[in-house]
Tab-separated table of C-alpha atoms in Angstrom:
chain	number	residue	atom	x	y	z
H	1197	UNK	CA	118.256	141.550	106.257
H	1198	UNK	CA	119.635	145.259	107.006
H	1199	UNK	CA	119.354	146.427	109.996
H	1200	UNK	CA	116.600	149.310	109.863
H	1201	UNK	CA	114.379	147.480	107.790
H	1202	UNK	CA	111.837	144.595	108.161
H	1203	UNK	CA	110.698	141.956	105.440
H	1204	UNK	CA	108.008	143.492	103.036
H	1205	UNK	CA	105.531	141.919	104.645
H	1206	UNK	CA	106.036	143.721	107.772
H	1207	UNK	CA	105.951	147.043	106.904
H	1208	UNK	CA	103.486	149.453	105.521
H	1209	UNK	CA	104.812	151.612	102.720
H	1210	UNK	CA	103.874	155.408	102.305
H	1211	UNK	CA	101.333	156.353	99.595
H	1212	UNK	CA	102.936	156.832	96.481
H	1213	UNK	CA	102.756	161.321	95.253
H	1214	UNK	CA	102.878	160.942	91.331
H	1215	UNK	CA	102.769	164.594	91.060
H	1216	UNK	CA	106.411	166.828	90.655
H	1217	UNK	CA	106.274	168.216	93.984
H	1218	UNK	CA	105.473	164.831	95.413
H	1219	UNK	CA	108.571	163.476	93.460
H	1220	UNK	CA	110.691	166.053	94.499
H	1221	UNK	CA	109.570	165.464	97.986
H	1222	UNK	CA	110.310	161.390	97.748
H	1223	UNK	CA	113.896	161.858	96.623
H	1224	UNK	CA	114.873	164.097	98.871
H	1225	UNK	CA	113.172	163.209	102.535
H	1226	UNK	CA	114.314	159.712	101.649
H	1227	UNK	CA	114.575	159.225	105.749
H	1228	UNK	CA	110.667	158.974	106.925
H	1229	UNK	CA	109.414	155.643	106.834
H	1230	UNK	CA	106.825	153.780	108.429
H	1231	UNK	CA	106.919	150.578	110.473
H	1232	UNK	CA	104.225	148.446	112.023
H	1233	UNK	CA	100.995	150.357	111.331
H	1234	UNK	CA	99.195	151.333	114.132
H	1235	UNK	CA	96.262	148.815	115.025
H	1236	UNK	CA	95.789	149.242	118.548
H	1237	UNK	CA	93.021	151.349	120.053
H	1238	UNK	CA	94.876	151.971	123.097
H	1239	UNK	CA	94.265	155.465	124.938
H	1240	UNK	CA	98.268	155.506	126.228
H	1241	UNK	CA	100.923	153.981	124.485
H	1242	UNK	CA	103.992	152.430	126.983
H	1243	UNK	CA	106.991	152.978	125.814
H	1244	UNK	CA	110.180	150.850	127.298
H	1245	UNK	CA	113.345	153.231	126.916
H	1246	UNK	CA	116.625	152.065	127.314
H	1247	UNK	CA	120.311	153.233	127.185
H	1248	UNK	CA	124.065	152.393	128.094
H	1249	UNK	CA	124.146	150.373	130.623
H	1250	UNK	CA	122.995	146.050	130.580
H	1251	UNK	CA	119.845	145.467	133.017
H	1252	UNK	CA	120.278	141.981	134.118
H	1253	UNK	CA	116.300	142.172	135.025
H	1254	UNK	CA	115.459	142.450	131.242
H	1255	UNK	CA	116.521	138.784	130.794
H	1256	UNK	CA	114.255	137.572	132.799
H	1257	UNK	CA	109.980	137.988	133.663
H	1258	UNK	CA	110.580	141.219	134.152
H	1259	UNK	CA	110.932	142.269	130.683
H	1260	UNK	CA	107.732	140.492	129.655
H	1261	UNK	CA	105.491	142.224	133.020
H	1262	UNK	CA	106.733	145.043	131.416
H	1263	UNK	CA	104.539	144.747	128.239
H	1264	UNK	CA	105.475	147.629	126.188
H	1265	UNK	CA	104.497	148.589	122.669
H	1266	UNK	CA	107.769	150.049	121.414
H	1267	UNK	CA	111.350	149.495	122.814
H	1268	UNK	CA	113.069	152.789	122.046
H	1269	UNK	CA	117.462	153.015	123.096
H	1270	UNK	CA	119.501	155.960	123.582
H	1271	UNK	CA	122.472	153.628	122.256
H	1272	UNK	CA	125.780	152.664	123.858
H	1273	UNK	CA	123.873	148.784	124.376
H	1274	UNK	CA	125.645	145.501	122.836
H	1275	UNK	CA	124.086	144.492	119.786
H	1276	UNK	CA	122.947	141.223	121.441
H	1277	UNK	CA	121.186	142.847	124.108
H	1278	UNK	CA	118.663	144.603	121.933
H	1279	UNK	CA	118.623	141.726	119.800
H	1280	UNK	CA	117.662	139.864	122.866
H	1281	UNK	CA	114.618	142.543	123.824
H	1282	UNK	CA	113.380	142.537	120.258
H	1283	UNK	CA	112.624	138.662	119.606
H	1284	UNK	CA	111.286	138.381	122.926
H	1285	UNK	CA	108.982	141.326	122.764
H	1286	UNK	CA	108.204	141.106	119.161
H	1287	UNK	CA	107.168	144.491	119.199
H	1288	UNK	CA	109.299	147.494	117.044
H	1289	UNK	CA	112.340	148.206	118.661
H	1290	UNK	CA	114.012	151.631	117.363
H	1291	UNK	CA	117.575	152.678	118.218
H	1292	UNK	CA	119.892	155.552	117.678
H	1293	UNK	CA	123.821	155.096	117.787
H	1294	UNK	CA	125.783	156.507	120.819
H	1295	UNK	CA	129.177	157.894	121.362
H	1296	UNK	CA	130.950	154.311	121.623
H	1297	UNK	CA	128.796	152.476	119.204
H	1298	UNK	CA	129.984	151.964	115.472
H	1299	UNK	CA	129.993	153.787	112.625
H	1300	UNK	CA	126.849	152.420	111.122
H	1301	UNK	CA	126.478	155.657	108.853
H	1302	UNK	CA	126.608	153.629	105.547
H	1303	UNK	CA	124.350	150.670	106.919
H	1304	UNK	CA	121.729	151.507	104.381
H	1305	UNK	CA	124.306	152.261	101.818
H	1306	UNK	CA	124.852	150.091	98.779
H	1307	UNK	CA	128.234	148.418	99.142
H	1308	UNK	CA	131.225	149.226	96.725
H	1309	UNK	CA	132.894	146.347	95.474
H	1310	UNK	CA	136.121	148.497	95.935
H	1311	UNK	CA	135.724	148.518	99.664
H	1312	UNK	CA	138.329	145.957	101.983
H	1313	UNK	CA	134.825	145.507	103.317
H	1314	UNK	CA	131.295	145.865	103.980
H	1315	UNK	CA	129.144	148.285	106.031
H	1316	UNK	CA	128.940	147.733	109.493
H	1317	UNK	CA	125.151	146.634	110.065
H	1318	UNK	CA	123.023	147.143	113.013
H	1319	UNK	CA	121.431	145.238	115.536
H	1320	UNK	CA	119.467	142.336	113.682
H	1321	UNK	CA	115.435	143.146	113.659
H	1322	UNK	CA	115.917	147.130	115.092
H	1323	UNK	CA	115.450	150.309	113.230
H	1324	UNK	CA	118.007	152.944	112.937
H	1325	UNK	CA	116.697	156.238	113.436
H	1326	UNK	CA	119.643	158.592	113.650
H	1327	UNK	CA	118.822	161.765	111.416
H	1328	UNK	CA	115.204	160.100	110.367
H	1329	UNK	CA	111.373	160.178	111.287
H	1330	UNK	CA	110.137	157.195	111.688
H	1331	UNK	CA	106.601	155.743	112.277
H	1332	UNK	CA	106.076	152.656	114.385
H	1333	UNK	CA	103.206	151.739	117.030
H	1334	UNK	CA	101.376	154.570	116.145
H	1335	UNK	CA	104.255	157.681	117.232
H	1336	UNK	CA	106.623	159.293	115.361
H	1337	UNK	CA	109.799	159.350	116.221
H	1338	UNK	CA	112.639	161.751	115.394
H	1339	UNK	CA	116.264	160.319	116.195
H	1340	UNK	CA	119.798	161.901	116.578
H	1341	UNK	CA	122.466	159.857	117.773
H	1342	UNK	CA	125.922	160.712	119.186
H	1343	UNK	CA	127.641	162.638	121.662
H	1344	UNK	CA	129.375	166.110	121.782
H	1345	UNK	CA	132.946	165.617	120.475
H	1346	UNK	CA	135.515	165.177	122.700
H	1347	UNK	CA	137.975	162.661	121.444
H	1348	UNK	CA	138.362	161.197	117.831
H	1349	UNK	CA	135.797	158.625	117.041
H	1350	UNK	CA	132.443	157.683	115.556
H	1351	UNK	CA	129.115	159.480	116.308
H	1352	UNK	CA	130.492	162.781	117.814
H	1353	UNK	CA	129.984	166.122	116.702
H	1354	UNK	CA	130.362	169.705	117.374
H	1355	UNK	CA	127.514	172.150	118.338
H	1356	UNK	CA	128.112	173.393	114.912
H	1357	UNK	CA	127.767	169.417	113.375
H	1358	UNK	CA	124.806	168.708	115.554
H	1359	UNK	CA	122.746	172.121	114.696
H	1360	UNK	CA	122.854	171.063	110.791
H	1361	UNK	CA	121.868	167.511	111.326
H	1362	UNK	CA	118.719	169.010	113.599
H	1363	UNK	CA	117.693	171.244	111.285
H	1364	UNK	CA	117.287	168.731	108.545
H	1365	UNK	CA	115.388	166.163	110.986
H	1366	UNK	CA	113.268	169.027	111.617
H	1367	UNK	CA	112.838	169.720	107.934
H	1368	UNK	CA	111.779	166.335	107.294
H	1369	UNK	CA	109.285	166.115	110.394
H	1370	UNK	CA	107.429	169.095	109.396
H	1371	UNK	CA	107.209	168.248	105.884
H	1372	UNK	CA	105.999	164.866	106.198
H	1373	UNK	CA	103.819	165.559	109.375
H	1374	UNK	CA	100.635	164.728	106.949
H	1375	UNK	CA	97.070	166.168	107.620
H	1376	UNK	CA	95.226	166.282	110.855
H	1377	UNK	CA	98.536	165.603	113.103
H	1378	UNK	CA	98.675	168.403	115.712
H	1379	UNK	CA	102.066	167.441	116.122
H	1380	UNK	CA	105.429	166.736	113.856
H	1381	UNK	CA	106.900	164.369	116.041
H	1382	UNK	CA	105.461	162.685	119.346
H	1383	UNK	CA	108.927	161.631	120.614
H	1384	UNK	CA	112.612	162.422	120.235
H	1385	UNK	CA	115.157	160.183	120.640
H	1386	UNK	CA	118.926	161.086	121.260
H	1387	UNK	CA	122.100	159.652	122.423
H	1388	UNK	CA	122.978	162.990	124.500
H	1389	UNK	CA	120.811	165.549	126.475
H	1390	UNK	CA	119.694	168.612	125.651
H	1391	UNK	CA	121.793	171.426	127.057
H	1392	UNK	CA	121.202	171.922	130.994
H	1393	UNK	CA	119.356	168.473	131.453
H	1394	UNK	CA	121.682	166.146	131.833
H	1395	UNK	CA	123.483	167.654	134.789
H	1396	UNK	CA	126.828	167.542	133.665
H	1397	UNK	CA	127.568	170.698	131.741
H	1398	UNK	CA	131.101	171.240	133.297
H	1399	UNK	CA	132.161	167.745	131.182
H	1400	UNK	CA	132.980	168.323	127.917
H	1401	UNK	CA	132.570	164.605	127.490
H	1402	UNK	CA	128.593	164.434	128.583
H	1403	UNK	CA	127.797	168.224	128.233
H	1404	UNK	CA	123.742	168.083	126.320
H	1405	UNK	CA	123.318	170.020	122.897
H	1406	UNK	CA	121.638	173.357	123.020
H	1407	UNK	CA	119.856	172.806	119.195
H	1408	UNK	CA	117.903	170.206	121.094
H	1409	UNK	CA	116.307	173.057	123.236
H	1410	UNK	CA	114.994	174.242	120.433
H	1411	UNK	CA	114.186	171.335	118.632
H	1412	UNK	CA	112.006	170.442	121.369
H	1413	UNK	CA	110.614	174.423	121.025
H	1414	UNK	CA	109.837	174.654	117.839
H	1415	UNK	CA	108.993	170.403	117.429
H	1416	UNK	CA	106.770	170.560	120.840
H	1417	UNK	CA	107.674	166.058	120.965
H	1418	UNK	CA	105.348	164.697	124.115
H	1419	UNK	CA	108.780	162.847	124.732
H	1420	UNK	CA	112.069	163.854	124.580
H	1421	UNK	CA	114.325	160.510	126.296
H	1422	UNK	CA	118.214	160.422	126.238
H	1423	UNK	CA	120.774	158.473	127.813
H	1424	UNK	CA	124.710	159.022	128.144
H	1425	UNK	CA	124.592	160.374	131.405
H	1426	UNK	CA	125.120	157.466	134.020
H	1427	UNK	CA	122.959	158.386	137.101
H	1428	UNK	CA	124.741	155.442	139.163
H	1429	UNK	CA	121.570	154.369	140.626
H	1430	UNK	CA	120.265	157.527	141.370
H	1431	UNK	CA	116.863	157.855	140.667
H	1432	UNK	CA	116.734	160.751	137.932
H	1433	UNK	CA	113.537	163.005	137.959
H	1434	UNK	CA	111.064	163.053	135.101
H	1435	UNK	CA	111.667	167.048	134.128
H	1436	UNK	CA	109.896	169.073	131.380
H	1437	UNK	CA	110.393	171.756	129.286
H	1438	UNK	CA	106.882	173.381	128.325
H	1439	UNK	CA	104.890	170.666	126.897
H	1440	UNK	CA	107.571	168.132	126.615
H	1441	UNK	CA	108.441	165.333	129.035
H	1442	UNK	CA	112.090	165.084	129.474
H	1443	UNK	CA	113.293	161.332	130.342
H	1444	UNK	CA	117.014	159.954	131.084
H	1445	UNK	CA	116.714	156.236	130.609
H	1446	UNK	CA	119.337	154.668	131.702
H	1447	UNK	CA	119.373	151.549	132.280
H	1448	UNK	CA	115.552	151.295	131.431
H	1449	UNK	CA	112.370	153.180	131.678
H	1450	UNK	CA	108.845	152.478	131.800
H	1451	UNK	CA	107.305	155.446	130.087
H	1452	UNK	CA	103.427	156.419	129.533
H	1453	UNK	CA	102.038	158.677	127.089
């Protein structure tokens, strides 16, 4: 089973648009899809966030006191781990690759028999959300993975990189946002801060991405969480910028909205 997609069963698929435009609109926003339809009646939604760094706790009853509806990680995790948190919770658990993750770019990809091998795939059971808008519990969630470049590797970029890979996510959200949603997105997801939230702007290595400024601007997500930056058991403050609640969650987060 890929990695970013459940059995057929599972999932709810989007209403079929016959017309051109609606065509035109299916083959190219190929990256909005929608996952467990939202049945609940619940006035908040909890949201368990989680990034980099192995929480012992979470393999034990602390993960189930926890209860949430969604697991959402900021990447940089073993496979296992959120393979581990997903069977246990049974509840949709959507991801987004960090810095020394993978390549898992063509995990969705059809593979060519002239490749020495196959894609890499995902955690088993997760969703991939890097560059997509995805629906699951009832949110949408935008998703950009990586870091700011800084060595060669996998899922870094450049400011430059980064700002064209926003602007399509932010394409898709608005175009897709559907009737009656006051907003495009409820929550973004990234690997990396936005630019003057992480705290660690003099390191090339951890310094946040402006475009996400104004992502969250012009997007107005009640939830912007990231990882990346190790607080080394520092309790890190719940910040915002206007409307938007800005989260680090490493190692985990229990996270209202």
């Amino acid at each position: 089973m890929p990695h970013n997609r459940l059995p057929a069963s599972s999932r709810t698929a989007l209403p079929p648009d016959s017309s051109p435009s609606g065509q035109r609109r299916s083959n190219i926003f190929r990256s909005v899809a929608r996952y467990w339809p939202n049945v609940r009646n619940a006035v908040t939604t909890r949201i368990l966030a989680i990034a980099d760094e192995v929480d012992e706790a979470l393999y034990g009853d602390k993960l189930d006191r926890l209860d949430p509806h969604i697991v959402l990680s900021c990447g940089d995790l073993p496979f296992d781990y959120l393979e581990h948190i997903v069977s246990r919770l049974n509840v949709p658990l959507l991801y987004v690759p960090g810095n020394h993750d993978p390549d898992l770019s063509l995990g969705d990809s059809t593979w060519s028999p002239l490749s020495a091998e196959p894609p890499r795939r995902g955690p088993e059971g997760c969703i991939n959300v890097d560059g997509r808008v995805v629906e699951a519990a009832g949110l949408r969630v935008a998703g950009l993975g990586g870091s700011m470049r800084y060595k060669p590797g996998p899922n870094q970029y450049s400011e430059s990189q980064m700002r064209w890979r926003a602007l399509r996510v932010e394409m898709v959200a608005r175009l897709t946002r559907g009737r009656g949603r006051s907003l495009a997105i409820d929550v973004l997801l990234t690997h990396a801060p936005a630019e003057g939230f992480g705290g660690r702007e003099e390191d090339v290595a951890h310094r946040g991405f402006a475009v996400f400024n104004r992502l969250i601007k012009n997007l107005r997500p009640r939830l912007q969480v990231y990882g990346h930056v190790h607080p080394y058991g520092v309790a890190q403050p719940t910040v915002r910028l206007g409307a938007t609640m800005i989260v680090n969650a490493v190692p985990h987060r229990l996270i209202e909205i």
